[in-house]
GROMACS .gro file of N, CA and C in nm:
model
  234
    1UNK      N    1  -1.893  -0.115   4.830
    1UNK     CA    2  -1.967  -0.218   4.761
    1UNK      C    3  -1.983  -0.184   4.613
    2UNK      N    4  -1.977  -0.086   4.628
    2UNK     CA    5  -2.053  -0.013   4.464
    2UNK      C    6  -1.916  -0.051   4.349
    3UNK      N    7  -1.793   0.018   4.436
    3UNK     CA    8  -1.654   0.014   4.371
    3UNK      C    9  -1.640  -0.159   4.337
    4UNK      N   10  -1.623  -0.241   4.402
    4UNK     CA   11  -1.619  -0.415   4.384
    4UNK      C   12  -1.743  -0.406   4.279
    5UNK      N   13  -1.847  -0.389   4.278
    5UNK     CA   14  -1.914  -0.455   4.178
    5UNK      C   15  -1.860  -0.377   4.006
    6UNK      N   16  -1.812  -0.229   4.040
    6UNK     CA   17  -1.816  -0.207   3.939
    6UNK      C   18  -1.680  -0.283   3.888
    7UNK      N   19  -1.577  -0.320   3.982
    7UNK     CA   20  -1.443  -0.381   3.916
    7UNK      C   21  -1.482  -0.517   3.859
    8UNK      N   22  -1.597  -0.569   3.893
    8UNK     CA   23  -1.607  -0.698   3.883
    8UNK      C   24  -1.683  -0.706   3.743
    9UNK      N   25  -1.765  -0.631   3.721
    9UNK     CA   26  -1.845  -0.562   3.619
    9UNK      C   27  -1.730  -0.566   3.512
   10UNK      N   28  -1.639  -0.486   3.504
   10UNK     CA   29  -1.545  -0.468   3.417
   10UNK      C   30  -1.438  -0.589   3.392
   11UNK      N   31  -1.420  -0.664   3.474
   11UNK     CA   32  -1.312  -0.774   3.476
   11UNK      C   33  -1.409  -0.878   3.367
   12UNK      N   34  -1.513  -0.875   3.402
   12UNK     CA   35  -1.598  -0.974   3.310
   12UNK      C   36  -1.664  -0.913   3.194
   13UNK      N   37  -1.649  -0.834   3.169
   13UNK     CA   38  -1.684  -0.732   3.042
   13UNK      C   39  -1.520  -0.758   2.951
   14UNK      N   40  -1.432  -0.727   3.012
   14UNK     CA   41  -1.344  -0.742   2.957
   14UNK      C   42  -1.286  -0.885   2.911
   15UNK      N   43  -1.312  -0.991   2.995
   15UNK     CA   44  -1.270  -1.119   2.980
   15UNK      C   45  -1.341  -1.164   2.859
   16UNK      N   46  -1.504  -1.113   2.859
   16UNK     CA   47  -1.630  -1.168   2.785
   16UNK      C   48  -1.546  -1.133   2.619
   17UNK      N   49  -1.477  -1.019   2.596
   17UNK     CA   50  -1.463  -0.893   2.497
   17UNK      C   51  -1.325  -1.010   2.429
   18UNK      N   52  -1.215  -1.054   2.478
   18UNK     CA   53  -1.139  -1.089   2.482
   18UNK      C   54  -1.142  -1.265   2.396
   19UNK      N   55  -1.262  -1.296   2.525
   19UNK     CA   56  -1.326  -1.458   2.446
   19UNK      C   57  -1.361  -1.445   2.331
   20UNK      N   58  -1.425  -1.314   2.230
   20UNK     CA   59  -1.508  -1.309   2.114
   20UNK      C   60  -1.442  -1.232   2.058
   21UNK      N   61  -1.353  -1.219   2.083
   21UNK     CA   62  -1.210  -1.126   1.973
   21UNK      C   63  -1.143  -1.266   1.913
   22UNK      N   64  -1.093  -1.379   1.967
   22UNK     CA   65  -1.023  -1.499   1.933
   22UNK      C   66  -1.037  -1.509   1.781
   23UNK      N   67  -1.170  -1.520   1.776
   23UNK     CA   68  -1.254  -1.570   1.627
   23UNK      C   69  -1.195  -1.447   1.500
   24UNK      N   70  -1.242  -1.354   1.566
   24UNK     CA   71  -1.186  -1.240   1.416
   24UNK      C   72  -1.032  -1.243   1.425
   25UNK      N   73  -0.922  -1.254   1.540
   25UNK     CA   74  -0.821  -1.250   1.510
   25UNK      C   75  -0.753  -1.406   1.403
   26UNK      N   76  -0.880  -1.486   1.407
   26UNK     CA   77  -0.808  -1.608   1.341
   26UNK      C   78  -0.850  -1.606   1.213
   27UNK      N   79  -0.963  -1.509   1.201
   27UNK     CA   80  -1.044  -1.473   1.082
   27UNK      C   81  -0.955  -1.348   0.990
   28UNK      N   82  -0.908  -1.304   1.078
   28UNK     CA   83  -0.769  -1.208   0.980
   28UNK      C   84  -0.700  -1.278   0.927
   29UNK      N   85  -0.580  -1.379   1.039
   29UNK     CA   86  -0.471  -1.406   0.989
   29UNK      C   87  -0.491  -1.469   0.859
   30UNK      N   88  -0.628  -1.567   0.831
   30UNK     CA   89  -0.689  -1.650   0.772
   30UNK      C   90  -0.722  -1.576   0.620
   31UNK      N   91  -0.738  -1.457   0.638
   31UNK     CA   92  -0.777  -1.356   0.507
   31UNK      C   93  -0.617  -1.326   0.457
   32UNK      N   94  -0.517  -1.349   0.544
   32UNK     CA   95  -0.388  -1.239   0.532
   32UNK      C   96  -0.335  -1.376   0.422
   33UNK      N   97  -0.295  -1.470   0.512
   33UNK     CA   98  -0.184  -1.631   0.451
   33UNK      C   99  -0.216  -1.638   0.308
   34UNK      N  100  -0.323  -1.625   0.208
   34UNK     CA  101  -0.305  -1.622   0.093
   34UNK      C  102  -0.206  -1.522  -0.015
   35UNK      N  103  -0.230  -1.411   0.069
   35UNK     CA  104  -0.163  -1.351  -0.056
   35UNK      C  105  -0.025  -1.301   0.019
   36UNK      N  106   0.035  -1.370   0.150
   36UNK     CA  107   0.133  -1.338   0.234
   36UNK      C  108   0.292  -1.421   0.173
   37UNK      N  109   0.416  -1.378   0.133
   37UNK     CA  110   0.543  -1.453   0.094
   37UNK      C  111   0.656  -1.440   0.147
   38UNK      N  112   0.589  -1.568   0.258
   38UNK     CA  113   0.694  -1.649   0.395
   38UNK      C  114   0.758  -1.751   0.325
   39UNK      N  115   0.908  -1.732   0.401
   39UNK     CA  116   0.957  -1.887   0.348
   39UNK      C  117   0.906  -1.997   0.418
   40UNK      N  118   0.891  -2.114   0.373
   40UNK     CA  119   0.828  -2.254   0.428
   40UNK      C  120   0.855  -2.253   0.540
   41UNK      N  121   0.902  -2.230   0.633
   41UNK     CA  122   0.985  -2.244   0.794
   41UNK      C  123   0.877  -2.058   0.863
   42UNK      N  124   0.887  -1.995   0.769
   42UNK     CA  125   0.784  -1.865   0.857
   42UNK      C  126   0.654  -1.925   0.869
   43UNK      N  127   0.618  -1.965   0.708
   43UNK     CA  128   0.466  -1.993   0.704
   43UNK      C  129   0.425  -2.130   0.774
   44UNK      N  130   0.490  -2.242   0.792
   44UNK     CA  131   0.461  -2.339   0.907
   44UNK      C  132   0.458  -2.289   1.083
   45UNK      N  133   0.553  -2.187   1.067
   45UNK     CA  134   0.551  -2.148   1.252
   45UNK      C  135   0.414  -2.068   1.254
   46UNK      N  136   0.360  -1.955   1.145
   46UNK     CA  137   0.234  -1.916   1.140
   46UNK      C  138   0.125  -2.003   1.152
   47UNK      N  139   0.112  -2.070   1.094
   47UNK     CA  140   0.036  -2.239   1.079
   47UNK      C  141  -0.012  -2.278   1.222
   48UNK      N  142   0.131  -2.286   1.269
   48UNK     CA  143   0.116  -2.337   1.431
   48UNK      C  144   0.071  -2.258   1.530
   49UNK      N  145   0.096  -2.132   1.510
   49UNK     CA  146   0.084  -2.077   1.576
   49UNK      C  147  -0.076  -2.013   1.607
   50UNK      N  148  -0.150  -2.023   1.464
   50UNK     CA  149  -0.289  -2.017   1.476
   50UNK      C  150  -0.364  -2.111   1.478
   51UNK      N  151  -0.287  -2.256   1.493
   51UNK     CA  152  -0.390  -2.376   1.542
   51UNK      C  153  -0.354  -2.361   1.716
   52UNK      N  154  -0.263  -2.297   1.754
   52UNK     CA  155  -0.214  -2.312   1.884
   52UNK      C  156  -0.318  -2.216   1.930
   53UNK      N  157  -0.343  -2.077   1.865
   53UNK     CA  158  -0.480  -2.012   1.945
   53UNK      C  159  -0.591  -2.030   1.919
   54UNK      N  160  -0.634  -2.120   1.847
   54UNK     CA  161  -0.763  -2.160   1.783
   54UNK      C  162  -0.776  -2.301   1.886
   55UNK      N  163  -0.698  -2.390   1.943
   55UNK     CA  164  -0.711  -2.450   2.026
   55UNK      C  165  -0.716  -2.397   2.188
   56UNK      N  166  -0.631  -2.324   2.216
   56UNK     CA  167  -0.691  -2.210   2.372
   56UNK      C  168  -0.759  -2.179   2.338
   57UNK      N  169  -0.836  -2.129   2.268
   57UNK     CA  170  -0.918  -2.037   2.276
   57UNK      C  171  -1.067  -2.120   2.248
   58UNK      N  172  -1.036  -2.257   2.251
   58UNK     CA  173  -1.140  -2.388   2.273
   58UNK      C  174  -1.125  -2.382   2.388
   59UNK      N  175  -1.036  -2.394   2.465
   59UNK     CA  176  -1.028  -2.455   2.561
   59UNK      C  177  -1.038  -2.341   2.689
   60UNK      N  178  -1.076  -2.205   2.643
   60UNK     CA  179  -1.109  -2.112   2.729
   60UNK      C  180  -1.016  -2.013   2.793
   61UNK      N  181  -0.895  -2.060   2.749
   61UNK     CA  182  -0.769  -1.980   2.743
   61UNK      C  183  -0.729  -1.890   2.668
   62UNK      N  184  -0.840  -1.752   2.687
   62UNK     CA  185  -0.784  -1.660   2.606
   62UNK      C  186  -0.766  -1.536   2.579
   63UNK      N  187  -0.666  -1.538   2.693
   63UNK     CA  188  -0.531  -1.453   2.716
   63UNK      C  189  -0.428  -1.533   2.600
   64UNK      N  190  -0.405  -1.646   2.651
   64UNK     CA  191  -0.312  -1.696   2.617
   64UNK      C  192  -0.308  -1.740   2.424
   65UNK      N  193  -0.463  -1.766   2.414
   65UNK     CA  194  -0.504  -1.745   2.241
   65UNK      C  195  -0.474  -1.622   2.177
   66UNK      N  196  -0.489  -1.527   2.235
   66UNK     CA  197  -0.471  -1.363   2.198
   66UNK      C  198  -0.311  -1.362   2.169
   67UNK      N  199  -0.237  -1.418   2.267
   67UNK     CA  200  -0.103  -1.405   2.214
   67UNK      C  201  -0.074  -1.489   2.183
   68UNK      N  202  -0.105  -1.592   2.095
   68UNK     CA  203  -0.053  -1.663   1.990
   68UNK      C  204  -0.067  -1.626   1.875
   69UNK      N  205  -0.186  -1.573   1.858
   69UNK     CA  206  -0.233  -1.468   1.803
   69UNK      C  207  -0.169  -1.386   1.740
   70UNK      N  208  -0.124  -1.337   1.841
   70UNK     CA  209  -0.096  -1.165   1.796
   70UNK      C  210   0.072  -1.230   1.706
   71UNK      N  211   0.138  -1.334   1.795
   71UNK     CA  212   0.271  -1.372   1.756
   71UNK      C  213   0.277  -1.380   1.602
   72UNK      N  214   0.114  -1.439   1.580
   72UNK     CA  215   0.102  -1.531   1.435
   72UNK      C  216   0.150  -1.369   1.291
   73UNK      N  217   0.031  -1.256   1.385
   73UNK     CA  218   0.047  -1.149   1.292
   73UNK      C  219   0.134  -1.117   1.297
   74UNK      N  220   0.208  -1.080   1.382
   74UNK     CA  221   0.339  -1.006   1.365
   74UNK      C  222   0.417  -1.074   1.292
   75UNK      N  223   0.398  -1.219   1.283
   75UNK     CA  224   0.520  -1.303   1.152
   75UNK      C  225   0.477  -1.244   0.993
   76UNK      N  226   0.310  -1.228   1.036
   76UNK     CA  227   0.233  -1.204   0.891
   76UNK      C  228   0.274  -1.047   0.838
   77UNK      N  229   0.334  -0.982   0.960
   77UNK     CA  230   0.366  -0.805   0.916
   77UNK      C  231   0.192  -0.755   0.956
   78UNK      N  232   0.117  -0.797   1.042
   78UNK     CA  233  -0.023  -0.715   1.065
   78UNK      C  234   0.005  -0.651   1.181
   0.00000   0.00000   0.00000
């Protein structure tokens, strides 16, 4: 019993950790795009790609915000 609560403990610690990471990862890319020099075709797929996790990650999806995310930085070089 003890072992289940503590996995369960952690599955939602971690999920919780994950939901409230979304915000600073959109709050980086968001600090980075000004002084970042993509050609028009990088910096639109970046674009998309952080309205694409800024929308999961409305919508409670976010696993799937995290790696849009992460896609967005790695175009940005973070």
């Amino acid at each position: 019993m003890k072992k289940t609560f503590v996995a369960l403990a952690a599955t939602l610690v971690s999920t919780w950790a994950l939901a409230h990471n979304c915000p600073n990862e959109m709050k980086a890319i968001d600090a980075k795009l000004p002084s970042v020099q993509l050609s028009a075709e990088a910096m639109g797929k970046v674009k998309d790609l952080r309205a694409k996790g800024e929308q999961l990650h409305k919508e409670g999806k976010h696993t799937e915000s995290m790696a849009a995310l992460a896609e967005a930085k790695k175009l940005l070089g973070m």
